[in-house]
Tab-separated table of C-alpha atoms (C1' of nucleotides) in Angstrom:
chain	number	residue	atom	x	y	z
V	228	MET	CA	19.348	-57.679	-6.186
V	229	GLN	CA	16.799	-58.019	-3.467
V	230	LYS	CA	16.747	-60.696	-0.937
V	231	GLU	CA	14.270	-63.560	-1.552
V	232	LYS	CA	12.544	-63.156	1.335
V	233	GLU	CA	10.633	-60.320	2.878
V	234	MET	CA	11.567	-58.689	-0.386
V	235	LYS	CA	11.974	-54.784	0.586
V	236	GLN	CA	9.450	-52.677	-0.355
V	237	VAL	CA	10.699	-50.358	-2.705
V	238	PRO	CA	10.654	-46.380	-2.173
V	239	GLU	CA	7.735	-44.778	-3.700
V	240	PRO	CA	9.661	-41.798	-5.142
V	241	THR	CA	11.165	-44.322	-7.091
V	242	ILE	CA	8.465	-46.184	-8.553
V	243	LYS	CA	7.053	-42.545	-9.173
V	244	ARG	CA	10.462	-41.840	-11.369
V	245	LEU	CA	10.505	-44.620	-13.171
V	246	PRO	CA	8.087	-43.967	-15.558
V	247	VAL	CA	10.014	-40.439	-15.886
V	248	TYR	CA	13.586	-42.731	-17.266
V	249	LEU	CA	10.898	-44.334	-19.651
V	250	HIS	CA	9.666	-41.606	-20.855
V	251	TYR	CA	13.334	-40.420	-21.894
V	252	LEU	CA	14.873	-43.402	-22.403
V	253	ILE	CA	12.492	-44.230	-25.507
V	254	LYS	CA	13.392	-40.787	-26.651
V	255	ALA	CA	17.091	-41.319	-26.613
V	256	ARG	CA	16.305	-45.119	-28.406
V	257	GLU	CA	14.598	-43.269	-31.228
V	258	GLU	CA	17.594	-41.442	-31.572
V	259	GLY	CA	19.576	-44.045	-32.395
V	260	ALA	CA	21.297	-44.923	-28.694
V	261	MET	CA	22.502	-47.724	-28.129
V	262	ASN	CA	23.719	-47.985	-24.505
V	263	ILE	CA	22.966	-45.589	-22.033
V	264	SER	CA	24.977	-44.896	-18.340
V	265	ALA	CA	22.892	-43.828	-15.182
V	266	PRO	CA	24.686	-40.827	-15.140
V	267	ALA	CA	23.667	-39.855	-18.853
V	268	ILE	CA	20.731	-39.848	-17.452
V	269	ALA	CA	20.948	-38.028	-14.436
V	270	LYS	CA	22.322	-35.118	-16.122
V	271	GLU	CA	19.779	-34.926	-18.595
V	272	LEU	CA	16.975	-34.946	-15.973
V	273	ASN	CA	18.844	-33.259	-13.852
V	274	LEU	CA	19.337	-36.079	-10.425
V	275	ASP	CA	21.875	-37.830	-8.392
V	276	PRO	CA	23.579	-40.640	-10.710
V	277	THR	CA	23.794	-42.436	-7.548
V	278	GLN	CA	19.334	-42.009	-7.236
V	279	VAL	CA	19.226	-43.067	-10.763
V	280	VAL	CA	22.051	-46.220	-10.312
V	281	LYS	CA	19.621	-47.118	-7.340
V	282	ASP	CA	16.348	-46.968	-8.874
V	283	LEU	CA	17.474	-49.143	-12.834
V	284	ALA	CA	18.772	-52.123	-9.969
V	285	TYR	CA	15.341	-52.295	-8.391
V	286	THR	CA	13.901	-53.397	-12.187
V	287	GLY	CA	16.614	-56.387	-11.766
V	288	ILE	CA	18.808	-54.778	-15.041
V	289	LYS	CA	22.464	-55.600	-14.863
V	290	GLY	CA	24.552	-52.988	-16.769
V	291	ARG	CA	28.528	-53.036	-17.183
V	292	PRO	CA	30.709	-50.626	-15.764
V	293	LYS	CA	32.327	-47.965	-17.910
V	294	ILE	CA	29.646	-49.011	-21.098
V	295	GLY	CA	26.134	-49.030	-18.964
V	296	TYR	CA	23.065	-50.208	-19.890
V	297	ASN	CA	21.264	-51.492	-23.059
V	298	ILE	CA	18.867	-49.199	-23.993
V	299	TYR	CA	16.043	-52.191	-25.494
V	300	GLU	CA	16.812	-53.864	-22.496
V	301	LEU	CA	16.284	-50.988	-20.031
V	302	ILE	CA	13.674	-50.039	-21.685
V	303	HIS	CA	12.067	-53.886	-21.918
V	304	PHE	CA	12.655	-54.414	-17.625
V	305	VAL	CA	11.521	-50.788	-16.479
V	306	GLU	CA	8.409	-51.485	-18.686
V	307	GLU	CA	8.099	-55.205	-17.342
V	308	TYR	CA	8.619	-54.148	-13.715
V	309	LEU	CA	5.999	-51.175	-13.709
V	310	GLY	CA	3.643	-53.352	-15.747
V	311	PHE	CA	3.410	-51.262	-18.163
V	312	ASN	CA	3.805	-54.121	-20.984
V	313	LYS	CA	0.827	-55.932	-19.689
V	314	VAL	CA	-3.108	-55.288	-20.352
V	315	ASN	CA	-4.359	-53.482	-17.301
V	316	LYS	CA	-7.837	-53.254	-17.680
V	317	ALA	CA	-9.284	-50.676	-16.256
V	318	PHE	CA	-12.588	-48.698	-16.381
V	319	LEU	CA	-13.289	-45.210	-15.958
V	320	VAL	CA	-16.835	-43.733	-14.467
V	321	GLY	CA	-17.407	-39.805	-14.941
V	322	ALA	CA	-17.579	-39.034	-18.566
V	323	GLY	CA	-16.544	-35.287	-18.681
V	324	ASN	CA	-13.691	-33.691	-19.312
V	325	LEU	CA	-11.236	-35.088	-17.798
V	326	GLY	CA	-12.277	-38.349	-18.147
V	327	SER	CA	-12.183	-38.127	-21.942
V	328	ALA	CA	-8.684	-36.345	-21.384
V	329	LEU	CA	-7.495	-39.438	-20.158
V	330	MET	CA	-9.751	-41.491	-22.778
V	331	ALA	CA	-7.796	-39.430	-25.176
V	332	TYR	CA	-3.946	-40.450	-23.945
V	333	GLN	CA	-4.459	-44.045	-24.174
V	334	ALA	CA	-5.332	-44.128	-27.898
V	335	GLY	CA	-2.345	-42.538	-28.906
V	336	GLN	CA	0.508	-43.273	-26.137
V	337	THR	CA	-0.100	-46.582	-23.746
V	338	LEU	CA	-1.314	-44.929	-20.128
V	339	GLY	CA	0.254	-48.286	-18.384
V	340	LEU	CA	-3.853	-48.625	-18.384
V	341	LYS	CA	-6.412	-50.138	-21.241
V	342	ILE	CA	-9.232	-48.310	-20.018
V	343	LEU	CA	-12.286	-50.879	-22.104
V	344	ALA	CA	-15.355	-48.631	-21.580
V	345	ALA	CA	-16.518	-45.338	-19.883
V	346	PHE	CA	-19.768	-45.159	-17.495
V	347	ASP	CA	-21.667	-41.953	-16.556
V	348	ILE	CA	-25.392	-40.857	-15.956
V	349	SER	CA	-25.137	-38.196	-18.320
V	350	GLU	CA	-27.995	-38.928	-21.316
V	351	SER	CA	-26.164	-36.600	-24.018
V	352	LYS	CA	-22.561	-38.826	-22.999
V	353	ILE	CA	-23.738	-42.334	-23.002
V	354	GLY	CA	-23.475	-43.423	-26.416
V	355	THR	CA	-21.039	-41.025	-27.218
V	356	LYS	CA	-17.181	-42.202	-27.727
V	357	THR	CA	-13.690	-40.859	-27.203
V	358	GLY	CA	-10.239	-42.423	-28.405
V	359	GLN	CA	-12.307	-45.509	-29.334
V	360	VAL	CA	-13.317	-45.812	-25.841
V	361	ASN	CA	-16.905	-46.095	-25.412
V	362	VAL	CA	-19.674	-44.830	-22.767
V	363	LEU	CA	-22.249	-46.751	-20.930
V	364	HIS	CA	-24.984	-46.304	-18.335
V	365	MET	CA	-23.475	-46.806	-15.274
V	366	LYS	CA	-26.836	-49.404	-14.121
V	367	ASN	CA	-24.540	-51.249	-16.165
V	368	PHE	CA	-20.895	-51.396	-14.282
V	369	SER	CA	-20.899	-53.847	-11.872
V	370	GLU	CA	-22.414	-56.425	-14.345
V	371	MET	CA	-19.302	-55.513	-16.598
V	372	VAL	CA	-16.974	-55.525	-14.252
V	373	LYS	CA	-17.920	-59.014	-13.827
V	374	ARG	CA	-18.008	-59.549	-17.396
V	375	LEU	CA	-14.963	-58.259	-18.401
V	376	ASP	CA	-12.658	-59.413	-14.998
V	377	VAL	CA	-12.024	-55.616	-14.249
V	378	THR	CA	-9.417	-54.618	-11.136
V	379	ILE	CA	-8.527	-50.767	-12.031
V	380	GLY	CA	-11.835	-47.881	-11.830
V	381	ILE	CA	-10.821	-44.560	-12.216
V	382	LEU	CA	-12.315	-41.651	-11.239
V	383	THR	CA	-13.432	-38.809	-12.476
V	384	THR	CA	-17.246	-37.395	-11.313
V	385	PRO	CA	-17.862	-34.418	-9.505
V	386	GLY	CA	-16.033	-34.595	-6.065
V	387	ASP	CA	-19.309	-34.865	-4.499
V	388	VAL	CA	-20.576	-37.692	-5.657
V	389	ALA	CA	-16.927	-39.194	-5.432
V	390	GLN	CA	-17.834	-41.600	-2.084
V	391	LYS	CA	-20.796	-43.089	-3.474
V	392	VAL	CA	-19.548	-44.032	-6.841
V	393	ALA	CA	-16.494	-45.092	-5.129
V	394	ASP	CA	-18.550	-47.242	-3.316
V	395	GLU	CA	-20.312	-48.479	-6.243
V	396	MET	CA	-16.688	-49.039	-7.480
V	397	ILE	CA	-16.085	-51.619	-4.901
V	398	SER	CA	-18.918	-53.346	-4.204
V	399	ALA	CA	-18.834	-54.621	-7.929
V	400	GLY	CA	-15.315	-56.124	-7.695
V	401	ILE	CA	-13.122	-53.272	-8.390
V	402	LYS	CA	-9.723	-53.357	-6.336
V	403	ALA	CA	-7.723	-50.121	-6.705
V	404	ILE	CA	-9.055	-46.711	-7.775
V	405	TRP	CA	-7.180	-43.986	-9.183
V	406	ASN	CA	-8.907	-41.279	-8.180
V	407	LEU	CA	-8.770	-37.973	-9.411
V	408	THR	CA	-11.092	-35.760	-7.217
V	409	PRO	CA	-10.762	-33.700	-4.656
V	410	ALA	CA	-12.521	-35.832	-2.595
V	411	TYR	CA	-10.879	-37.779	-0.014
V	412	LEU	CA	-12.147	-41.677	-0.636
V	413	LYS	CA	-12.741	-43.385	3.045
V	414	LEU	CA	-12.944	-47.468	1.557
V	415	PRO	CA	-12.038	-50.790	3.004
V	416	GLU	CA	-8.184	-51.260	4.032
V	417	ASN	CA	-8.274	-53.807	1.778
V	418	VAL	CA	-8.617	-51.557	-1.528
V	419	VAL	CA	-5.880	-49.595	-3.340
V	420	VAL	CA	-6.727	-46.477	-3.772
V	421	GLN	CA	-4.161	-44.007	-5.495
V	422	ASN	CA	-5.060	-40.572	-5.143
V	423	THR	CA	-3.712	-37.821	-7.780
V	424	SER	CA	-5.559	-34.448	-6.589
V	425	MET	CA	-4.879	-31.555	-9.399
V	426	TYR	CA	-5.266	-28.866	-6.017
V	427	SER	CA	-1.674	-30.112	-4.585
V	428	ASN	CA	0.030	-29.494	-7.739
V	429	VAL	CA	-1.547	-25.968	-7.321
V	430	ALA	CA	-0.685	-26.099	-4.097
V	431	VAL	CA	2.944	-26.464	-4.891
V	432	LEU	CA	3.376	-24.769	-8.069
V	433	LEU	CA	2.146	-21.845	-6.086
V	434	LYS	CA	4.187	-22.070	-2.676
V	435	ARG	CA	7.327	-22.285	-5.106
V	436	LEU	CA	7.037	-19.495	-7.269
V	437	GLU	CA	5.770	-17.255	-4.194
V	438	HIS	CA	9.202	-18.675	-2.723
V	439	SER	CA	11.395	-17.634	-6.282
V	440	GLU	CA	9.584	-14.617	-6.114
V	441	LYS	CA	11.270	-13.757	-2.836
V	442	ILE	CA	14.741	-14.317	-3.834
V	443	ILE	CA	14.612	-11.495	-6.388
M	202	MET	CA	5.234	-18.822	14.169
M	203	GLN	CA	8.416	-19.625	12.212
M	204	LYS	CA	11.532	-17.051	13.017
M	205	GLU	CA	12.009	-14.147	11.411
M	206	LYS	CA	15.322	-14.624	9.459
M	207	GLU	CA	16.020	-17.866	7.453
M	208	MET	CA	12.083	-18.356	7.647
M	209	LYS	CA	12.137	-22.190	7.562
M	210	GLN	CA	11.549	-24.272	4.108
M	211	VAL	CA	7.812	-26.460	4.611
M	212	PRO	CA	8.236	-29.720	3.809
M	213	GLU	CA	6.221	-30.429	0.298
M	214	PRO	CA	4.154	-32.891	1.577
M	215	THR	CA	3.022	-30.674	3.956
M	216	ILE	CA	1.862	-28.424	1.089
M	217	LYS	CA	0.410	-31.187	-1.076
M	218	ARG	CA	-1.536	-32.258	2.070
M	219	LEU	CA	-3.206	-28.796	2.752
M	220	PRO	CA	-5.076	-28.668	0.155
M	221	VAL	CA	-6.924	-32.129	1.714
M	222	TYR	CA	-7.311	-30.858	4.724
M	223	LEU	CA	-9.229	-27.406	2.946
M	224	HIS	CA	-11.493	-29.358	1.190
M	225	TYR	CA	-12.747	-31.615	4.402
M	226	LEU	CA	-13.156	-28.252	5.895
M	227	ILE	CA	-14.857	-27.120	3.530
M	228	LYS	CA	-17.715	-29.902	3.366
M	229	ALA	CA	-17.591	-29.476	7.446
M	230	ARG	CA	-18.620	-25.901	7.571
M	231	GLU	CA	-21.032	-27.188	5.341
M	232	GLU	CA	-22.393	-29.158	7.213
M	233	GLY	CA	-23.076	-26.503	10.201
M	234	ALA	CA	-18.577	-27.276	12.382
M	235	MET	CA	-17.935	-24.240	14.566
M	236	ASN	CA	-14.573	-25.657	15.811
M	237	ILE	CA	-13.079	-28.719	14.333
M	238	SER	CA	-10.032	-30.204	16.088
M	239	ALA	CA	-6.499	-31.656	14.370
M	240	PRO	CA	-7.240	-35.459	16.308
M	241	ALA	CA	-10.768	-35.095	14.430
M	242	ILE	CA	-9.389	-34.355	10.798
M	243	ALA	CA	-6.642	-36.885	11.039
M	244	LYS	CA	-9.516	-39.769	12.005
M	245	GLU	CA	-11.288	-38.411	8.934
M	246	LEU	CA	-8.503	-38.435	6.734
M	247	ASN	CA	-6.521	-41.459	7.894
M	248	LEU	CA	-3.656	-39.540	9.463
M	249	ASP	CA	-1.333	-38.526	12.074
M	250	PRO	CA	-2.942	-36.485	14.701
M	251	THR	CA	0.580	-34.927	15.501
M	252	GLN	CA	0.927	-34.324	11.584
M	253	VAL	CA	-2.267	-32.478	10.827
M	254	VAL	CA	-1.283	-30.385	14.076
M	255	LYS	CA	2.036	-29.435	12.432
M	256	ASP	CA	0.705	-28.905	9.321
M	257	LEU	CA	-1.670	-26.668	10.655
M	258	ALA	CA	0.857	-24.760	12.252
M	259	TYR	CA	2.793	-23.803	9.682
M	260	THR	CA	-0.312	-21.404	8.135
M	261	GLY	CA	-0.518	-19.894	11.011
M	262	ILE	CA	-3.309	-20.554	12.795
M	263	LYS	CA	-3.669	-21.118	16.462
M	264	GLY	CA	-5.840	-23.289	17.962
M	265	ARG	CA	-7.326	-23.645	21.717
M	266	PRO	CA	-6.319	-26.599	23.572
M	267	LYS	CA	-9.118	-29.323	24.047
M	268	ILE	CA	-11.689	-26.946	21.442
M	269	GLY	CA	-9.250	-26.881	18.480
M	270	TYR	CA	-9.705	-24.135	15.596
M	271	ASN	CA	-12.495	-22.526	14.357
M	272	ILE	CA	-13.382	-23.805	11.351
M	273	TYR	CA	-13.951	-20.375	9.616
M	274	GLU	CA	-10.632	-19.112	10.485
M	275	LEU	CA	-9.186	-22.010	9.809
M	276	ILE	CA	-10.100	-22.226	6.419
M	277	HIS	CA	-9.009	-18.380	5.704
M	278	PHE	CA	-5.768	-19.300	7.332
M	279	VAL	CA	-4.905	-22.014	4.567
M	280	GLU	CA	-6.183	-20.207	2.051
M	281	GLU	CA	-4.317	-17.100	2.859
M	282	TYR	CA	-1.325	-19.764	2.974
M	283	LEU	CA	-1.730	-21.878	-0.060
M	284	GLY	CA	-2.826	-18.458	-1.961
M	285	PHE	CA	-5.980	-19.425	-3.258
M	286	ASN	CA	-7.261	-16.934	-2.343
M	287	LYS	CA	-5.608	-14.750	-3.995
M	288	VAL	CA	-6.107	-14.128	-8.123
M	289	ASN	CA	-3.652	-16.194	-9.855
M	290	LYS	CA	-3.180	-15.247	-13.260
M	291	ALA	CA	-2.480	-18.493	-15.577
M	292	PHE	CA	-2.715	-19.074	-19.691
M	293	LEU	CA	-2.494	-22.345	-20.527
M	294	VAL	CA	-1.416	-23.913	-23.784
M	295	GLY	CA	-2.503	-27.081	-25.300
M	296	ALA	CA	-6.694	-26.703	-25.417
M	297	GLY	CA	-7.129	-31.113	-26.092
M	298	ASN	CA	-8.822	-32.933	-23.707
M	299	LEU	CA	-6.916	-32.092	-21.175
M	300	GLY	CA	-6.199	-28.833	-20.743
M	301	SER	CA	-10.122	-28.471	-21.750
M	302	ALA	CA	-10.912	-30.240	-18.187
M	303	LEU	CA	-8.814	-27.747	-16.518
M	304	MET	CA	-10.216	-25.216	-17.876
M	305	ALA	CA	-13.738	-26.385	-17.438
M	306	TYR	CA	-12.944	-27.282	-13.495
M	307	GLN	CA	-11.582	-24.096	-12.692
M	308	ALA	CA	-15.866	-22.887	-13.900
M	309	GLY	CA	-17.241	-24.808	-10.639
M	310	GLN	CA	-14.740	-24.552	-8.243
M	311	THR	CA	-11.925	-22.739	-8.213
M	312	LEU	CA	-8.610	-24.692	-8.669
M	313	GLY	CA	-6.252	-21.850	-7.299
M	314	LEU	CA	-5.650	-20.644	-10.688
M	315	LYS	CA	-7.099	-18.485	-12.616
M	316	ILE	CA	-7.122	-18.785	-16.372
M	317	LEU	CA	-7.640	-15.931	-18.189
M	318	ALA	CA	-6.804	-17.296	-22.082
M	319	ALA	CA	-5.953	-20.515	-23.438
M	320	PHE	CA	-3.645	-21.045	-26.755
M	321	ASP	CA	-3.550	-23.685	-29.135
M	322	ILE	CA	-2.513	-23.636	-32.983
M	323	SER	CA	-5.003	-25.916	-34.854
M	324	GLU	CA	-7.811	-23.798	-36.512
M	325	SER	CA	-11.064	-25.534	-35.247
M	326	LYS	CA	-9.955	-25.160	-31.754
M	327	ILE	CA	-9.141	-21.570	-31.874
M	328	GLY	CA	-12.433	-19.465	-31.333
M	329	THR	CA	-13.902	-21.996	-29.121
M	330	LYS	CA	-14.714	-21.451	-25.393
M	331	THR	CA	-14.590	-24.037	-22.501
M	332	GLY	CA	-15.900	-23.021	-18.901
M	333	GLN	CA	-15.763	-19.588	-19.651
M	334	VAL	CA	-11.769	-19.807	-21.621
M	335	ASN	CA	-11.132	-18.585	-24.822
M	336	VAL	CA	-9.070	-20.081	-27.189
M	337	LEU	CA	-6.745	-18.160	-29.110
M	338	HIS	CA	-3.889	-18.537	-31.651
M	339	MET	CA	-0.448	-19.130	-30.285
M	340	LYS	CA	0.964	-15.948	-32.080
M	341	ASN	CA	-0.736	-13.650	-29.567
M	342	PHE	CA	0.615	-15.639	-26.650
M	343	SER	CA	3.643	-13.007	-26.232
M	344	GLU	CA	1.558	-9.951	-26.065
M	345	MET	CA	-0.940	-11.334	-23.978
M	346	VAL	CA	1.467	-12.478	-21.257
M	347	LYS	CA	2.959	-8.527	-21.016
M	348	ARG	CA	-0.310	-7.090	-21.928
M	349	LEU	CA	-1.958	-8.909	-18.711
M	350	ASP	CA	1.314	-9.150	-16.741
M	351	VAL	CA	0.533	-13.097	-16.285
M	352	THR	CA	3.239	-15.904	-14.853
M	353	ILE	CA	2.169	-18.861	-15.235
M	354	GLY	CA	1.922	-21.247	-17.841
M	355	ILE	CA	0.089	-24.177	-17.638
M	356	LEU	CA	1.759	-26.754	-20.402
M	357	THR	CA	-1.167	-29.650	-21.747
M	358	THR	CA	0.582	-30.215	-25.389
M	359	PRO	CA	1.400	-33.700	-26.236
M	360	GLY	CA	5.029	-34.585	-24.766
M	361	ASP	CA	7.192	-34.092	-28.522
M	362	VAL	CA	6.018	-29.985	-28.947
M	363	ALA	CA	6.117	-29.362	-25.062
M	364	GLN	CA	9.428	-28.253	-24.804
M	365	LYS	CA	9.570	-26.079	-27.965
M	366	VAL	CA	6.357	-25.026	-26.521
M	367	ALA	CA	7.952	-24.406	-22.737
M	368	ASP	CA	10.842	-22.616	-23.949
M	369	GLU	CA	8.493	-20.338	-25.867
M	370	MET	CA	6.663	-19.214	-23.035
M	371	ILE	CA	9.571	-18.196	-20.838
M	372	SER	CA	11.149	-15.829	-23.361
M	373	ALA	CA	7.458	-13.882	-23.473
M	374	GLY	CA	7.983	-13.714	-20.066
M	375	ILE	CA	6.560	-16.620	-18.091
M	376	LYS	CA	7.604	-17.429	-14.218
M	377	ALA	CA	6.470	-20.565	-13.408
M	378	ILE	CA	5.188	-23.825	-15.704
M	379	TRP	CA	2.867	-26.167	-14.652
M	380	ASN	CA	3.620	-28.749	-16.847
M	381	LEU	CA	1.070	-32.257	-17.392
M	382	THR	CA	2.920	-33.457	-20.327
M	383	PRO	CA	5.477	-36.982	-19.404
M	384	ALA	CA	8.217	-34.406	-21.271
M	385	TYR	CA	11.016	-33.580	-18.581
M	386	LEU	CA	11.862	-29.942	-19.064
M	387	LYS	CA	15.113	-28.323	-19.738
M	388	LEU	CA	14.649	-24.933	-18.699
M	389	PRO	CA	16.928	-21.965	-16.626
M	390	GLU	CA	17.059	-22.022	-12.897
M	391	ASN	CA	14.849	-19.438	-12.035
M	392	VAL	CA	11.960	-21.083	-13.957
M	393	VAL	CA	9.486	-22.854	-10.946
M	394	VAL	CA	8.476	-26.289	-12.845
M	395	GLN	CA	5.819	-28.260	-11.445
M	396	ASN	CA	5.974	-31.087	-13.011
M	397	THR	CA	1.921	-33.823	-13.580
M	398	SER	CA	3.496	-36.977	-14.524
M	399	MET	CA	-0.327	-39.056	-14.859
M	400	TYR	CA	2.193	-41.830	-15.418
M	401	SER	CA	3.999	-41.887	-12.596
M	402	ASN	CA	0.778	-42.091	-10.796
M	403	VAL	CA	-0.520	-45.003	-12.692
M	404	ALA	CA	2.742	-46.839	-12.179
M	405	VAL	CA	1.996	-46.091	-7.644
M	406	LEU	CA	-1.444	-47.417	-8.033
M	407	LEU	CA	-0.377	-50.900	-10.211
M	408	LYS	CA	2.752	-51.719	-7.855
M	409	ARG	CA	0.014	-50.807	-4.905
M	410	LEU	CA	-2.120	-53.407	-7.048
M	411	GLU	CA	0.426	-55.882	-7.586
M	412	HIS	CA	1.545	-55.937	-3.930
M	413	SER	CA	-1.945	-56.206	-2.362
M	414	GLU	CA	-3.138	-59.024	-4.766
M	415	LYS	CA	0.965	-60.514	-3.388
M	416	ILE	CA	-0.831	-60.601	0.001
M	417	ILE	CA	-4.215	-61.873	0.069
I	16	DT	C1'	46.729	-50.124	-18.004
I	17	DA	C1'	43.920	-46.123	-16.809
I	18	DG	C1'	39.717	-44.190	-15.904
I	19	DA	C1'	34.853	-45.047	-16.162
I	20	DT	C1'	30.530	-46.822	-14.000
I	21	DT	C1'	27.938	-49.746	-11.358
I	22	DG	C1'	27.374	-51.871	-7.478
I	23	DT	C1'	26.732	-51.908	-2.353
I	24	DT	C1'	27.370	-50.211	2.138
I	25	DA	C1'	27.561	-46.034	5.333
I	26	DA	C1'	26.753	-41.512	6.614
I	27	DT	C1'	23.441	-37.546	5.833
I	28	DC	C1'	19.253	-35.710	5.670
I	29	DG	C1'	14.515	-34.442	5.883
I	30	DA	C1'	9.620	-35.687	7.394
I	31	DT	C1'	7.004	-38.699	10.339
I	32	DT	C1'	5.926	-40.672	14.770
I	33	DA	C1'	6.043	-40.262	19.927
I	34	DA	C1'	6.882	-37.913	23.810
I	35	DC	C1'	5.772	-34.377	26.901
I	36	DA	C1'	4.858	-30.341	29.090
I	37	DA	C1'	1.405	-26.239	28.911
I	38	DT	C1'	-3.346	-24.977	28.736
I	39	DC	C1'	-8.152	-24.027	28.178
W	233	DT	C1'	-10.557	-30.159	38.828
W	234	DA	C1'	-9.670	-33.199	34.643
W	235	DG	C1'	-8.968	-34.546	30.982
W	236	DA	C1'	-8.689	-33.469	25.862
W	237	DT	C1'	-5.595	-30.966	22.298
W	238	DT	C1'	-2.611	-27.300	21.463
W	239	DG	C1'	2.595	-26.662	20.647
W	240	DT	C1'	7.630	-27.795	20.832
W	241	DT	C1'	10.994	-30.693	21.327
W	242	DA	C1'	13.290	-35.434	20.743
W	243	DA	C1'	13.322	-40.266	18.627
W	244	DT	C1'	12.425	-43.047	14.573
W	245	DC	C1'	12.260	-43.633	10.798
W	246	DG	C1'	13.400	-43.953	5.789
W	247	DA	C1'	15.085	-41.775	1.534
W	248	DT	C1'	18.964	-39.172	-0.248
W	249	DT	C1'	23.540	-38.197	-0.984
W	250	DA	C1'	28.326	-40.131	-0.439
W	251	DA	C1'	31.737	-43.158	-0.119
W	252	DC	C1'	34.507	-46.405	-1.964
W	253	DA	C1'	35.273	-51.377	-4.261
W	254	DA	C1'	34.869	-54.345	-7.742
W	255	DT	C1'	34.815	-54.329	-13.244
W	256	DC	C1'	34.931	-53.762	-17.784
DNA sequence: TAGATTGTTAATCGATTAACAATC
DNA sequence: TAGATTGTTAATCGATTAACAATC
């Protein structure tokens, strides 16, 4: 349990691991498991058991020594903690391939985000639909943000217009931007920006491959 | 410069930041800059100047006090260091929206990877082409890996077949897998797996948004 | 009861940040 | 020369891992 005042900041690595646990827990639940222990999760996901215990404790779940956690309860706590069971309304801008991928993604499994609409300026895309998400003209963005009270923007435009579109998002009232372009965004301090750079991931992959080849 | 024997391992955060620098440097070069200093990069990308100096030093670049780094040389060193100027041959499996997004991605800007072909089992996708990448039947995967000497596999299938496809990749001779599915892959120790979880990014975004709302 | 696991506190490890000398 | 910046070494900070007590 955490202190009431000055709630200790949860480590970002923990927040990134929780969805990984969640995916595994849902799979384990489907296979009929009733209880699950931290060491069991750790072994499955190749992590340190103590780390799993600590991570799960952040969600507020209470386990029982020797038995572990009730899997239904644990899934509920993790989803609650991450906010994945809430409706997190989002608008997507840039209905290209990556944008369409995210629209389709949420059709099946919930991504934690509810993409209410997508926006673009290309006439060929406007009026189309991917995974139940309609593509609208960008000129309607600002009005729609206010009307539907949307706080999250997903940025999947080409990199060279990313800053311009991000500025538009903010002036329309968006509070958090998930930036999937390679561009670095300069935005006011109070805006939350989450960068997901494909390049960074490729870079890590290549370095690790290089390293593993050196060993052999 | 680094020691010859027992080369110090480069921190992963550094490897992730280098492509961000690179993107900015290329933009700055287009705008006609000849030299650039670490504090200038740091200011632009909202980072610590010392950290930028250290990160760049890993690439082997030599700067000049007061002047900074020659931008052409610096770009060359970063690309060389990351392996982005090499041809890193990759096969993609799962030609859905996300897969198509990656195929299209590299058409314009180079992703550091050269996707030679995509594979799927859906008849409707086989024979199609996205961003100059042809979609072939998965039954040809193994043979093609050997023929073209491909070492990198990009996994963009649905999560429930990810493990099975990953196993196929490895037995065909793939050495590194970029896993863009939410599944955790159980693979031999010597295989490099780079996980890029959309869920983890959403989780961080939501937590940070929640946190920023609490402050106001 | 014995032993595995939770939950917490302490030690370690690694990355970031600060300090400072070298240099152009 | 003076001062900004590189490059390196030291201090700090935060996350991981280890140790251990509590407990079912």
